[in-house]
């Protein structure tokens, strides 16, 4: 829900700037476009941005579409949707790695309470292999370490995706400002 409000706010700002450039966008066009974008974001579909922007006509029926802006908005939309999907996937992977790390940590703490001579077995497929406490201890520590490294990598990937979307939005803003100056 918060993402929808954030997206609505950003798109509203972009289209207010666009309407100041050529004056052809009115509030009904903006709200219709934003509703379609949010619907498509929620349902993971493409809204056909070209068709939505083509709603922008003057009284004589001539299109007032700036093709560069249309292309920029289309690219921005595709990048936002792609990035959101990748961020969701990264979040799911991070949750799974946190569970794996927690499981390994809890197992490790329980194993450390046992006597060194205790027989320990590791499940491998359908069989169990007898291992020393030290070997199992090292495997669990390694599992935790690998999970932490992968979590860090995924967090970096998420921040990169968010940065790239922000840069794309800034580029569209710069294009709008350049059009305003003309």
Tab-separated table of N, CA and C in Angstrom:
chain	number	residue	atom	x	y	z
A	1	UNK	N	0.824	-1.186	0.000
A	1	UNK	CA	0.000	0.000	0.000
A	1	UNK	C	0.871	1.254	0.000
A	2	UNK	N	1.964	1.235	0.772
A	2	UNK	CA	2.856	2.386	0.837
A	2	UNK	C	3.545	2.614	-0.506
A	3	UNK	N	3.869	1.509	-1.200
A	3	UNK	CA	4.496	1.631	-2.519
A	3	UNK	C	3.529	2.281	-3.507
A	4	UNK	N	2.239	1.961	-3.396
A	4	UNK	CA	1.240	2.553	-4.293
A	4	UNK	C	1.169	4.056	-4.079
A	5	UNK	N	1.164	4.494	-2.814
A	5	UNK	CA	1.111	5.924	-2.522
A	5	UNK	C	2.369	6.614	-3.027
A	6	UNK	N	3.519	5.959	-2.833
A	6	UNK	CA	4.775	6.531	-3.278
A	6	UNK	C	4.790	6.657	-4.803
A	7	UNK	N	4.328	5.619	-5.498
A	7	UNK	CA	4.296	5.655	-6.954
A	7	UNK	C	3.321	6.726	-7.440
A	8	UNK	N	2.151	6.821	-6.803
A	8	UNK	CA	1.163	7.829	-7.183
A	8	UNK	C	1.753	9.229	-7.025
A	9	UNK	N	2.466	9.467	-5.944
A	9	UNK	CA	3.055	10.775	-5.684
A	9	UNK	C	4.104	11.121	-6.742
A	10	UNK	N	4.976	10.166	-7.075
A	10	UNK	CA	6.026	10.410	-8.070
A	10	UNK	C	5.430	10.669	-9.453
A	11	UNK	N	4.474	9.831	-9.850
A	11	UNK	CA	3.868	10.009	-11.164
A	11	UNK	C	3.094	11.315	-11.243
A	12	UNK	N	2.431	11.681	-10.162
A	12	UNK	CA	1.700	12.937	-10.140
A	12	UNK	C	2.650	14.109	-10.370
A	13	UNK	N	3.806	14.062	-9.708
A	13	UNK	CA	4.799	15.116	-9.882
A	13	UNK	C	5.321	15.174	-11.307
A	14	UNK	N	5.584	14.006	-11.897
A	14	UNK	CA	6.070	13.975	-13.281
A	14	UNK	C	5.051	14.576	-14.244
A	15	UNK	N	3.787	14.225	-14.068
A	15	UNK	CA	2.785	14.702	-15.008
A	15	UNK	C	2.391	16.152	-14.767
A	16	UNK	N	2.547	16.638	-13.557
A	16	UNK	CA	2.338	18.069	-13.341
A	16	UNK	C	3.402	18.851	-14.081
A	17	UNK	N	4.633	18.338	-14.027
A	17	UNK	CA	5.713	18.999	-14.758
A	17	UNK	C	5.458	18.927	-16.264
A	18	UNK	N	4.959	17.782	-16.730
A	18	UNK	CA	4.672	17.633	-18.161
A	18	UNK	C	3.560	18.582	-18.585
A	19	UNK	N	2.563	18.782	-17.754
A	19	UNK	CA	1.460	19.666	-18.118
A	19	UNK	C	1.901	21.121	-18.148
A	20	UNK	N	2.907	21.472	-17.371
A	20	UNK	CA	3.411	22.837	-17.404
A	20	UNK	C	4.190	23.108	-18.684
A	21	UNK	N	4.704	22.049	-19.298
A	21	UNK	CA	5.471	22.227	-20.531
A	21	UNK	C	4.558	22.566	-21.695
A	22	UNK	N	3.552	21.718	-21.947
A	22	UNK	CA	2.704	21.965	-23.108
A	22	UNK	C	1.242	22.243	-22.760
A	23	UNK	N	0.877	22.165	-21.495
A	23	UNK	CA	-0.462	22.532	-21.058
A	23	UNK	C	-1.574	21.612	-21.521
A	24	UNK	N	-1.236	20.463	-22.081
A	24	UNK	CA	-2.278	19.610	-22.651
A	24	UNK	C	-2.791	18.547	-21.696
A	25	UNK	N	-2.080	18.295	-20.617
A	25	UNK	CA	-2.531	17.288	-19.647
A	25	UNK	C	-3.428	17.969	-18.633
A	26	UNK	N	-4.614	17.422	-18.445
A	26	UNK	CA	-5.453	17.928	-17.367
A	26	UNK	C	-5.537	16.867	-16.278
A	27	UNK	N	-6.195	17.170	-15.188
A	27	UNK	CA	-6.211	16.273	-14.028
A	27	UNK	C	-6.863	14.934	-14.333
A	28	UNK	N	-7.829	14.892	-15.250
A	28	UNK	CA	-8.473	13.610	-15.567
A	28	UNK	C	-7.508	12.676	-16.288
A	29	UNK	N	-6.676	13.228	-17.180
A	29	UNK	CA	-5.679	12.398	-17.859
A	29	UNK	C	-4.675	11.852	-16.856
A	30	UNK	N	-4.207	12.699	-15.962
A	30	UNK	CA	-3.210	12.294	-14.981
A	30	UNK	C	-3.762	11.214	-14.066
A	31	UNK	N	-4.966	11.424	-13.529
A	31	UNK	CA	-5.522	10.434	-12.598
A	31	UNK	C	-5.821	9.120	-13.313
A	32	UNK	N	-6.282	9.189	-14.560
A	32	UNK	CA	-6.547	7.962	-15.311
A	32	UNK	C	-5.249	7.194	-15.549
A	33	UNK	N	-4.204	7.915	-15.929
A	33	UNK	CA	-2.918	7.279	-16.169
A	33	UNK	C	-2.378	6.642	-14.894
A	34	UNK	N	-2.429	7.378	-13.785
A	34	UNK	CA	-1.900	6.861	-12.520
A	34	UNK	C	-2.666	5.625	-12.082
A	35	UNK	N	-3.981	5.631	-12.224
A	35	UNK	CA	-4.785	4.460	-11.851
A	35	UNK	C	-4.419	3.246	-12.686
A	36	UNK	N	-4.207	3.453	-13.986
A	36	UNK	CA	-3.824	2.334	-14.858
A	36	UNK	C	-2.444	1.817	-14.475
A	37	UNK	N	-1.504	2.729	-14.183
A	37	UNK	CA	-0.152	2.314	-13.796
A	37	UNK	C	-0.190	1.490	-12.503
A	38	UNK	N	-0.962	1.934	-11.520
A	38	UNK	CA	-1.041	1.225	-10.249
A	38	UNK	C	-1.720	-0.122	-10.433
A	39	UNK	N	-2.782	-0.169	-11.245
A	39	UNK	CA	-3.448	-1.445	-11.515
A	39	UNK	C	-2.462	-2.421	-12.143
A	40	UNK	N	-1.706	-1.944	-13.102
A	40	UNK	CA	-0.765	-2.825	-13.796
A	40	UNK	C	0.388	-3.226	-12.889
A	41	UNK	N	0.801	-2.343	-12.002
A	41	UNK	CA	1.857	-2.706	-11.064
A	41	UNK	C	1.364	-3.807	-10.137
A	42	UNK	N	0.139	-3.677	-9.640
A	42	UNK	CA	-0.415	-4.670	-8.728
A	42	UNK	C	-0.627	-6.015	-9.416
A	43	UNK	N	-0.962	-5.991	-10.693
A	43	UNK	CA	-1.272	-7.222	-11.417
A	43	UNK	C	-0.145	-7.688	-12.326
A	44	UNK	N	1.017	-7.035	-12.202
A	44	UNK	CA	2.213	-7.426	-12.967
A	44	UNK	C	1.920	-7.512	-14.465
A	45	UNK	N	1.345	-6.462	-15.007
A	45	UNK	CA	1.068	-6.434	-16.440
A	45	UNK	C	1.597	-5.127	-17.020
A	46	UNK	N	1.624	-5.046	-18.313
A	46	UNK	CA	2.063	-3.842	-18.994
A	46	UNK	C	0.839	-3.000	-19.344
A	47	UNK	N	0.813	-1.746	-18.958
A	47	UNK	CA	-0.382	-0.957	-19.170
A	47	UNK	C	-0.532	-0.401	-20.569
A	48	UNK	N	0.422	-0.640	-21.444
A	48	UNK	CA	0.319	-0.064	-22.773
A	48	UNK	C	0.430	1.442	-22.689
A	49	UNK	N	1.557	1.904	-22.208
A	49	UNK	CA	1.760	3.315	-21.941
A	49	UNK	C	1.496	4.172	-23.167
A	50	UNK	N	1.835	3.645	-24.336
A	50	UNK	CA	1.595	4.407	-25.554
A	50	UNK	C	0.131	4.742	-25.739
A	51	UNK	N	-0.740	3.804	-25.438
A	51	UNK	CA	-2.175	4.049	-25.573
A	51	UNK	C	-2.666	5.064	-24.558
A	52	UNK	N	-2.082	5.043	-23.369
A	52	UNK	CA	-2.526	5.979	-22.333
A	52	UNK	C	-2.099	7.391	-22.691
A	53	UNK	N	-0.859	7.546	-23.134
A	53	UNK	CA	-0.387	8.882	-23.486
A	53	UNK	C	-1.117	9.399	-24.725
A	54	UNK	N	-1.565	8.496	-25.590
A	54	UNK	CA	-2.301	8.916	-26.770
A	54	UNK	C	-3.661	9.510	-26.429
A	55	UNK	N	-4.092	9.408	-25.179
A	55	UNK	CA	-5.328	10.050	-24.752
A	55	UNK	C	-5.200	11.564	-24.814
A	56	UNK	N	-3.964	12.011	-24.850
A	56	UNK	CA	-3.683	13.438	-24.823
A	56	UNK	C	-3.940	14.023	-26.218
A	57	UNK	N	-5.074	14.607	-26.430
A	57	UNK	CA	-5.413	15.226	-27.706
A	57	UNK	C	-5.963	16.623	-27.443
A	58	UNK	N	-5.765	17.485	-28.401
A	58	UNK	CA	-6.370	18.794	-28.243
A	58	UNK	C	-7.765	18.780	-28.865
A	59	UNK	N	-8.420	19.927	-28.884
A	59	UNK	CA	-9.809	19.975	-29.357
A	59	UNK	C	-9.941	19.615	-30.828
A	60	UNK	N	-8.922	19.848	-31.627
A	60	UNK	CA	-8.979	19.541	-33.050
A	60	UNK	C	-8.663	18.082	-33.338
A	61	UNK	N	-8.297	17.310	-32.321
A	61	UNK	CA	-8.013	15.892	-32.503
A	61	UNK	C	-6.564	15.607	-32.834
A	62	UNK	N	-5.717	16.625	-32.836
A	62	UNK	CA	-4.298	16.411	-33.136
A	62	UNK	C	-3.577	15.987	-31.869
A	63	UNK	N	-2.651	15.045	-32.027
A	63	UNK	CA	-1.881	14.568	-30.880
A	63	UNK	C	-0.843	15.613	-30.480
A	64	UNK	N	-0.693	15.771	-29.192
A	64	UNK	CA	0.303	16.690	-28.653
A	64	UNK	C	1.406	15.915	-27.936
A	65	UNK	N	1.663	14.703	-28.370
A	65	UNK	CA	2.606	13.831	-27.682
A	65	UNK	C	4.025	14.161	-28.098
A	66	UNK	N	4.879	14.316	-27.141
A	66	UNK	CA	6.295	14.458	-27.384
A	66	UNK	C	6.867	13.039	-27.387
A	67	UNK	N	7.355	12.593	-28.532
A	67	UNK	CA	7.792	11.202	-28.656
A	67	UNK	C	8.958	10.862	-27.741
A	68	UNK	N	9.839	11.833	-27.509
A	68	UNK	CA	10.953	11.566	-26.589
A	68	UNK	C	10.449	11.326	-25.177
A	69	UNK	N	9.481	12.141	-24.742
A	69	UNK	CA	8.911	11.948	-23.405
A	69	UNK	C	8.161	10.632	-23.322
A	70	UNK	N	7.443	10.315	-24.379
A	70	UNK	CA	6.697	9.052	-24.409
A	70	UNK	C	7.655	7.869	-24.272
A	71	UNK	N	8.755	7.923	-25.011
A	71	UNK	CA	9.751	6.858	-24.941
A	71	UNK	C	10.387	6.804	-23.559
A	72	UNK	N	10.693	7.961	-22.986
A	72	UNK	CA	11.313	8.015	-21.658
A	72	UNK	C	10.380	7.445	-20.595
A	73	UNK	N	9.093	7.794	-20.662
A	73	UNK	CA	8.146	7.256	-19.696
A	73	UNK	C	7.988	5.748	-19.862
A	74	UNK	N	7.988	5.280	-21.095
A	74	UNK	CA	7.878	3.837	-21.342
A	74	UNK	C	9.087	3.101	-20.763
A	75	UNK	N	10.268	3.635	-21.004
A	75	UNK	CA	11.480	3.011	-20.476
A	75	UNK	C	11.507	3.054	-18.952
A	76	UNK	N	11.074	4.179	-18.387
A	76	UNK	CA	11.033	4.301	-16.932
A	76	UNK	C	10.070	3.279	-16.340
A	77	UNK	N	8.918	3.139	-16.963
A	77	UNK	CA	7.928	2.178	-16.474
A	77	UNK	C	8.494	0.757	-16.514
A	78	UNK	N	9.125	0.395	-17.624
A	78	UNK	CA	9.701	-0.950	-17.751
A	78	UNK	C	10.792	-1.176	-16.708
A	79	UNK	N	11.620	-0.158	-16.495
A	79	UNK	CA	12.704	-0.289	-15.524
A	79	UNK	C	12.155	-0.420	-14.099
A	80	UNK	N	11.117	0.348	-13.773
A	80	UNK	CA	10.527	0.285	-12.433
A	80	UNK	C	9.925	-1.094	-12.180
A	81	UNK	N	9.175	-1.609	-13.134
A	81	UNK	CA	8.540	-2.923	-12.969
A	81	UNK	C	9.596	-4.010	-12.833
A	82	UNK	N	10.607	-3.967	-13.686
A	82	UNK	CA	11.678	-4.962	-13.637
A	82	UNK	C	12.424	-4.888	-12.306
A	83	UNK	N	12.729	-3.686	-11.864
A	83	UNK	CA	13.449	-3.517	-10.601
A	83	UNK	C	12.618	-3.985	-9.422
A	84	UNK	N	11.320	-3.697	-9.433
A	84	UNK	CA	10.458	-4.130	-8.332
A	84	UNK	C	10.411	-5.651	-8.240
A	85	UNK	N	10.351	-6.309	-9.382
A	85	UNK	CA	10.343	-7.776	-9.376
A	85	UNK	C	11.663	-8.319	-8.829
A	86	UNK	N	12.773	-7.718	-9.239
A	86	UNK	CA	14.081	-8.174	-8.757
A	86	UNK	C	14.252	-7.910	-7.264
A	87	UNK	N	13.739	-6.784	-6.786
A	87	UNK	CA	13.822	-6.477	-5.357
A	87	UNK	C	12.991	-7.463	-4.549
A	88	UNK	N	11.805	-7.804	-5.037
A	88	UNK	CA	10.962	-8.787	-4.342
A	88	UNK	C	11.655	-10.142	-4.278
A	89	UNK	N	12.279	-10.544	-5.378
A	89	UNK	CA	13.012	-11.805	-5.407
A	89	UNK	C	14.179	-11.778	-4.412
A	90	UNK	N	14.892	-10.664	-4.380
A	90	UNK	CA	16.015	-10.537	-3.442
A	90	UNK	C	15.514	-10.597	-1.997
A	91	UNK	N	14.377	-9.973	-1.718
A	91	UNK	CA	13.810	-10.030	-0.361
A	91	UNK	C	13.469	-11.460	0.037
A	92	UNK	N	12.894	-12.209	-0.880
A	92	UNK	CA	12.555	-13.610	-0.606
A	92	UNK	C	13.818	-14.419	-0.329
A	93	UNK	N	14.843	-14.205	-1.142
A	93	UNK	CA	16.101	-14.924	-0.947
A	93	UNK	C	16.757	-14.548	0.379
A	94	UNK	N	16.683	-13.274	0.750
A	94	UNK	CA	17.261	-12.832	2.020
A	94	UNK	C	16.541	-13.494	3.185
A	95	UNK	N	15.214	-13.558	3.123
A	95	UNK	CA	14.454	-14.220	4.189
A	95	UNK	C	14.853	-15.688	4.317
A	96	UNK	N	15.000	-16.376	3.178
A	96	UNK	CA	15.387	-17.784	3.199
A	96	UNK	C	16.795	-17.956	3.780
A	97	UNK	N	17.709	-17.080	3.391
A	97	UNK	CA	19.070	-17.167	3.917
A	97	UNK	C	19.114	-16.859	5.413
A	98	UNK	N	18.285	-15.931	5.856
A	98	UNK	CA	18.214	-15.647	7.299
A	98	UNK	C	17.703	-16.854	8.069
A	99	UNK	N	16.713	-17.560	7.501
A	99	UNK	CA	16.219	-18.784	8.146
A	99	UNK	C	17.310	-19.845	8.212
A	100	UNK	N	18.033	-20.024	7.107
A	100	UNK	CA	19.123	-20.998	7.064
A	100	UNK	C	20.198	-20.650	8.096
A	101	UNK	N	20.545	-19.381	8.157
A	101	UNK	CA	21.561	-18.923	9.108
A	101	UNK	C	21.101	-19.151	10.549
A	102	UNK	N	19.854	-18.826	10.822
A	102	UNK	CA	19.321	-19.004	12.174
A	102	UNK	C	19.282	-20.491	12.554
A	103	UNK	N	18.868	-21.329	11.599
A	103	UNK	CA	18.821	-22.772	11.845
A	103	UNK	C	20.215	-23.305	12.159
A	104	UNK	N	21.203	-22.881	11.373
A	104	UNK	CA	22.579	-23.331	11.608
A	104	UNK	C	23.094	-22.832	12.962
A	105	UNK	N	22.742	-21.604	13.313
A	105	UNK	CA	23.178	-21.057	14.602
A	105	UNK	C	22.553	-21.828	15.771
A	106	UNK	N	21.251	-22.082	15.689
A	106	UNK	CA	20.586	-22.814	16.770
A	106	UNK	C	21.134	-24.240	16.904
A	107	UNK	N	21.363	-24.886	15.769
A	107	UNK	CA	21.929	-26.234	15.792
A	107	UNK	C	23.324	-26.204	16.407
A	108	UNK	N	24.091	-25.204	16.025
A	108	UNK	CA	25.451	-25.068	16.548
A	108	UNK	C	25.434	-24.882	18.062
A	109	UNK	N	24.552	-24.029	18.576
A	109	UNK	CA	24.510	-23.808	20.027
A	109	UNK	C	24.091	-25.067	20.776
A	110	UNK	N	23.190	-25.847	20.193
A	110	UNK	CA	22.777	-27.100	20.842
A	110	UNK	C	23.899	-28.132	20.826
A	111	UNK	N	24.614	-28.188	19.725
A	111	UNK	CA	25.710	-29.160	19.610
A	111	UNK	C	26.841	-28.825	20.579
A	112	UNK	N	27.090	-27.548	20.806
A	112	UNK	CA	28.180	-27.143	21.689
A	112	UNK	C	27.920	-27.545	23.148
A	113	UNK	N	26.666	-27.801	23.492
A	113	UNK	CA	26.364	-28.212	24.872
A	113	UNK	C	26.643	-29.690	25.102
A	114	UNK	N	26.815	-30.450	24.021
A	114	UNK	CA	27.040	-31.888	24.141
A	114	UNK	C	28.500	-32.211	24.464
A	115	UNK	N	28.690	-33.383	25.002
A	115	UNK	CA	30.038	-33.870	25.320
A	115	UNK	C	30.761	-34.182	24.010
A	116	UNK	N	32.088	-34.020	24.007
A	116	UNK	CA	32.869	-34.243	22.794
A	116	UNK	C	32.777	-35.671	22.263
A	117	UNK	N	32.561	-36.644	23.105
A	117	UNK	CA	32.521	-38.048	22.682
A	117	UNK	C	31.152	-38.471	22.131
A	118	UNK	N	30.205	-37.570	22.084
A	118	UNK	CA	28.859	-37.910	21.617
A	118	UNK	C	28.892	-38.246	20.131
A	119	UNK	N	28.246	-39.370	19.773
A	119	UNK	CA	28.139	-39.732	18.359
A	119	UNK	C	27.195	-38.758	17.657
A	120	UNK	N	27.645	-38.244	16.517
A	120	UNK	CA	26.834	-37.298	15.745
A	120	UNK	C	26.755	-37.792	14.320
A	121	UNK	N	25.578	-37.598	13.753
A	121	UNK	CA	25.332	-38.067	12.397
A	121	UNK	C	24.813	-36.916	11.549
A	122	UNK	N	25.262	-36.914	10.298
A	122	UNK	CA	24.772	-35.925	9.339
A	122	UNK	C	23.970	-36.657	8.285
A	123	UNK	N	22.785	-36.127	7.999
A	123	UNK	CA	21.945	-36.737	6.978
A	123	UNK	C	22.437	-36.404	5.587
A	124	UNK	N	22.612	-37.433	4.780
A	124	UNK	CA	23.027	-37.268	3.390
A	124	UNK	C	22.082	-38.124	2.553
A	125	UNK	N	21.093	-37.487	1.959
A	125	UNK	CA	20.112	-38.245	1.191
A	125	UNK	C	19.313	-39.148	2.106
A	126	UNK	N	19.388	-40.451	1.844
A	126	UNK	CA	18.654	-41.423	2.656
A	126	UNK	C	19.477	-42.037	3.777
A	127	UNK	N	20.735	-41.658	3.848
A	127	UNK	CA	21.608	-42.276	4.854
A	127	UNK	C	22.124	-41.220	5.822
A	128	UNK	N	22.706	-41.690	6.910
A	128	UNK	CA	23.338	-40.826	7.893
A	128	UNK	C	24.799	-41.230	8.016
A	129	UNK	N	25.661	-40.221	8.067
A	129	UNK	CA	27.097	-40.464	8.150
A	129	UNK	C	27.579	-40.035	9.534
A	130	UNK	N	28.368	-40.919	10.173
A	130	UNK	CA	28.941	-40.620	11.479
A	130	UNK	C	30.084	-39.625	11.300
A	131	UNK	N	29.992	-38.491	12.014
A	131	UNK	CA	31.024	-37.460	11.946
A	131	UNK	C	31.391	-37.022	13.359
A	132	UNK	N	32.576	-36.462	13.486
A	132	UNK	CA	32.992	-35.953	14.796
A	132	UNK	C	32.299	-34.617	15.063
A	133	UNK	N	32.283	-34.264	16.322
A	133	UNK	CA	31.651	-33.004	16.729
A	133	UNK	C	32.352	-31.822	16.073
A	134	UNK	N	33.662	-31.898	15.952
A	134	UNK	CA	34.436	-30.814	15.365
A	134	UNK	C	34.076	-30.591	13.888
A	135	UNK	N	33.907	-31.666	13.139
A	135	UNK	CA	33.563	-31.554	11.717
A	135	UNK	C	32.177	-30.911	11.553
A	136	UNK	N	31.223	-31.352	12.339
A	136	UNK	CA	29.871	-30.779	12.258
A	136	UNK	C	29.909	-29.315	12.694
A	137	UNK	N	30.677	-29.025	13.723
A	137	UNK	CA	30.838	-27.650	14.206
A	137	UNK	C	31.363	-26.754	13.077
A	138	UNK	N	32.399	-27.196	12.372
A	138	UNK	CA	32.986	-26.420	11.272
A	138	UNK	C	32.005	-26.244	10.111
A	139	UNK	N	31.242	-27.292	9.806
A	139	UNK	CA	30.259	-27.199	8.721
A	139	UNK	C	29.172	-26.178	9.038
A	140	UNK	N	28.722	-26.173	10.281
A	140	UNK	CA	27.683	-25.218	10.674
A	140	UNK	C	28.201	-23.781	10.644
A	141	UNK	N	29.425	-23.583	11.088
A	141	UNK	CA	30.012	-22.241	11.031
A	141	UNK	C	30.176	-21.781	9.585
A	142	UNK	N	30.605	-22.698	8.722
A	142	UNK	CA	30.769	-22.378	7.298
A	142	UNK	C	29.411	-22.029	6.669
A	143	UNK	N	28.379	-22.756	7.039
A	143	UNK	CA	27.032	-22.502	6.524
A	143	UNK	C	26.556	-21.104	6.923
A	144	UNK	N	26.819	-20.719	8.162
A	144	UNK	CA	26.451	-19.380	8.632
A	144	UNK	C	27.225	-18.296	7.882
A	145	UNK	N	28.512	-18.550	7.675
A	145	UNK	CA	29.364	-17.576	6.997
A	145	UNK	C	28.910	-17.372	5.544
A	146	UNK	N	28.610	-18.455	4.850
A	146	UNK	CA	28.150	-18.375	3.459
A	146	UNK	C	26.822	-17.625	3.379
A	147	UNK	N	25.914	-17.893	4.308
A	147	UNK	CA	24.617	-17.216	4.321
A	147	UNK	C	24.799	-15.713	4.533
A	148	UNK	N	25.684	-15.326	5.439
A	148	UNK	CA	25.938	-13.906	5.685
A	148	UNK	C	26.498	-13.219	4.444
A	149	UNK	N	27.422	-13.873	3.738
A	149	UNK	CA	28.012	-13.290	2.535
A	149	UNK	C	26.958	-13.113	1.442
A	150	UNK	N	26.111	-14.115	1.266
A	150	UNK	CA	25.064	-14.008	0.251
A	150	UNK	C	24.057	-12.915	0.595
A	151	UNK	N	23.746	-12.764	1.878
A	151	UNK	CA	22.830	-11.698	2.299
A	151	UNK	C	23.424	-10.333	1.973
A	152	UNK	N	24.719	-10.164	2.230
A	152	UNK	CA	25.378	-8.886	1.916
A	152	UNK	C	25.326	-8.609	0.419
A	153	UNK	N	25.570	-9.636	-0.399
A	153	UNK	CA	25.521	-9.475	-1.851
A	153	UNK	C	24.122	-9.068	-2.313
A	154	UNK	N	23.107	-9.710	-1.748
A	154	UNK	CA	21.732	-9.382	-2.129
A	154	UNK	C	21.335	-7.975	-1.692
A	155	UNK	N	21.803	-7.551	-0.534
A	155	UNK	CA	21.519	-6.183	-0.075
A	155	UNK	C	22.169	-5.172	-1.016
A	156	UNK	N	23.386	-5.458	-1.458
A	156	UNK	CA	24.055	-4.566	-2.412
A	156	UNK	C	23.302	-4.526	-3.733
A	157	UNK	N	22.820	-5.670	-4.174
A	157	UNK	CA	22.055	-5.738	-5.423
A	157	UNK	C	20.775	-4.909	-5.303
A	158	UNK	N	20.102	-5.008	-4.156
A	158	UNK	CA	18.887	-4.230	-3.940
A	158	UNK	C	19.173	-2.728	-3.978
A	159	UNK	N	20.232	-2.318	-3.314
A	159	UNK	CA	20.551	-0.884	-3.299
A	159	UNK	C	20.926	-0.398	-4.700
A	160	UNK	N	21.615	-1.230	-5.469
A	160	UNK	CA	21.945	-0.866	-6.851
A	160	UNK	C	20.676	-0.689	-7.675
A	161	UNK	N	19.727	-1.611	-7.542
A	161	UNK	CA	18.479	-1.509	-8.296
A	161	UNK	C	17.708	-0.241	-7.930
A	162	UNK	N	17.641	0.058	-6.650
A	162	UNK	CA	16.941	1.264	-6.214
A	162	UNK	C	17.641	2.518	-6.734
A	163	UNK	N	18.983	2.513	-6.732
A	163	UNK	CA	19.739	3.640	-7.260
A	163	UNK	C	19.499	3.819	-8.755
A	164	UNK	N	19.463	2.713	-9.502
A	164	UNK	CA	19.285	2.814	-10.946
A	164	UNK	C	17.898	3.347	-11.292
A	165	UNK	N	16.870	2.952	-10.529
A	165	UNK	CA	15.526	3.497	-10.757
A	165	UNK	C	15.510	4.989	-10.454
A	166	UNK	N	16.161	5.381	-9.382
A	166	UNK	CA	16.227	6.802	-9.012
A	166	UNK	C	16.929	7.597	-10.109
A	167	UNK	N	18.012	7.063	-10.669
A	167	UNK	CA	18.719	7.742	-11.751
A	167	UNK	C	17.842	7.879	-12.986
A	168	UNK	N	17.069	6.846	-13.302
A	168	UNK	CA	16.165	6.913	-14.449
A	168	UNK	C	15.095	7.987	-14.224
A	169	UNK	N	14.559	8.063	-13.012
A	169	UNK	CA	13.579	9.106	-12.704
A	169	UNK	C	14.207	10.490	-12.841
A	170	UNK	N	15.436	10.632	-12.363
A	170	UNK	CA	16.126	11.919	-12.475
A	170	UNK	C	16.346	12.305	-13.936
A	171	UNK	N	16.660	11.318	-14.774
A	171	UNK	CA	16.839	11.590	-16.199
A	171	UNK	C	15.550	12.084	-16.834
A	172	UNK	N	14.424	11.481	-16.457
A	172	UNK	CA	13.130	11.927	-16.991
A	172	UNK	C	12.840	13.346	-16.517
A	173	UNK	N	13.139	13.626	-15.240
A	173	UNK	CA	12.942	14.986	-14.728
A	173	UNK	C	13.802	15.971	-15.508
A	174	UNK	N	15.054	15.599	-15.763
A	174	UNK	CA	15.948	16.489	-16.511
A	174	UNK	C	15.399	16.750	-17.911
A	175	UNK	N	14.838	15.713	-18.528
A	175	UNK	CA	14.253	15.884	-19.855
A	175	UNK	C	13.056	16.822	-19.793
A	176	UNK	N	12.220	16.685	-18.769
A	176	UNK	CA	11.067	17.570	-18.615
A	176	UNK	C	11.495	19.013	-18.395
A	177	UNK	N	12.519	19.194	-17.582
A	177	UNK	CA	13.008	20.545	-17.325
A	177	UNK	C	13.608	21.155	-18.595
A	178	UNK	N	14.307	20.338	-19.373
A	178	UNK	CA	14.875	20.823	-20.635
A	178	UNK	C	13.770	21.230	-21.595
A	179	UNK	N	12.670	20.486	-21.627
A	179	UNK	CA	11.533	20.821	-22.492
A	179	UNK	C	10.888	22.122	-22.025
A	180	UNK	N	10.845	22.312	-20.709
A	180	UNK	CA	10.243	23.520	-20.149
A	180	UNK	C	11.056	24.746	-20.557
A	181	UNK	N	12.362	24.583	-20.611
A	181	UNK	CA	13.243	25.692	-20.956
A	181	UNK	C	13.110	26.098	-22.427
A	182	UNK	N	12.648	25.179	-23.252
A	182	UNK	CA	12.537	25.478	-24.699
A	182	UNK	C	11.400	26.365	-24.970
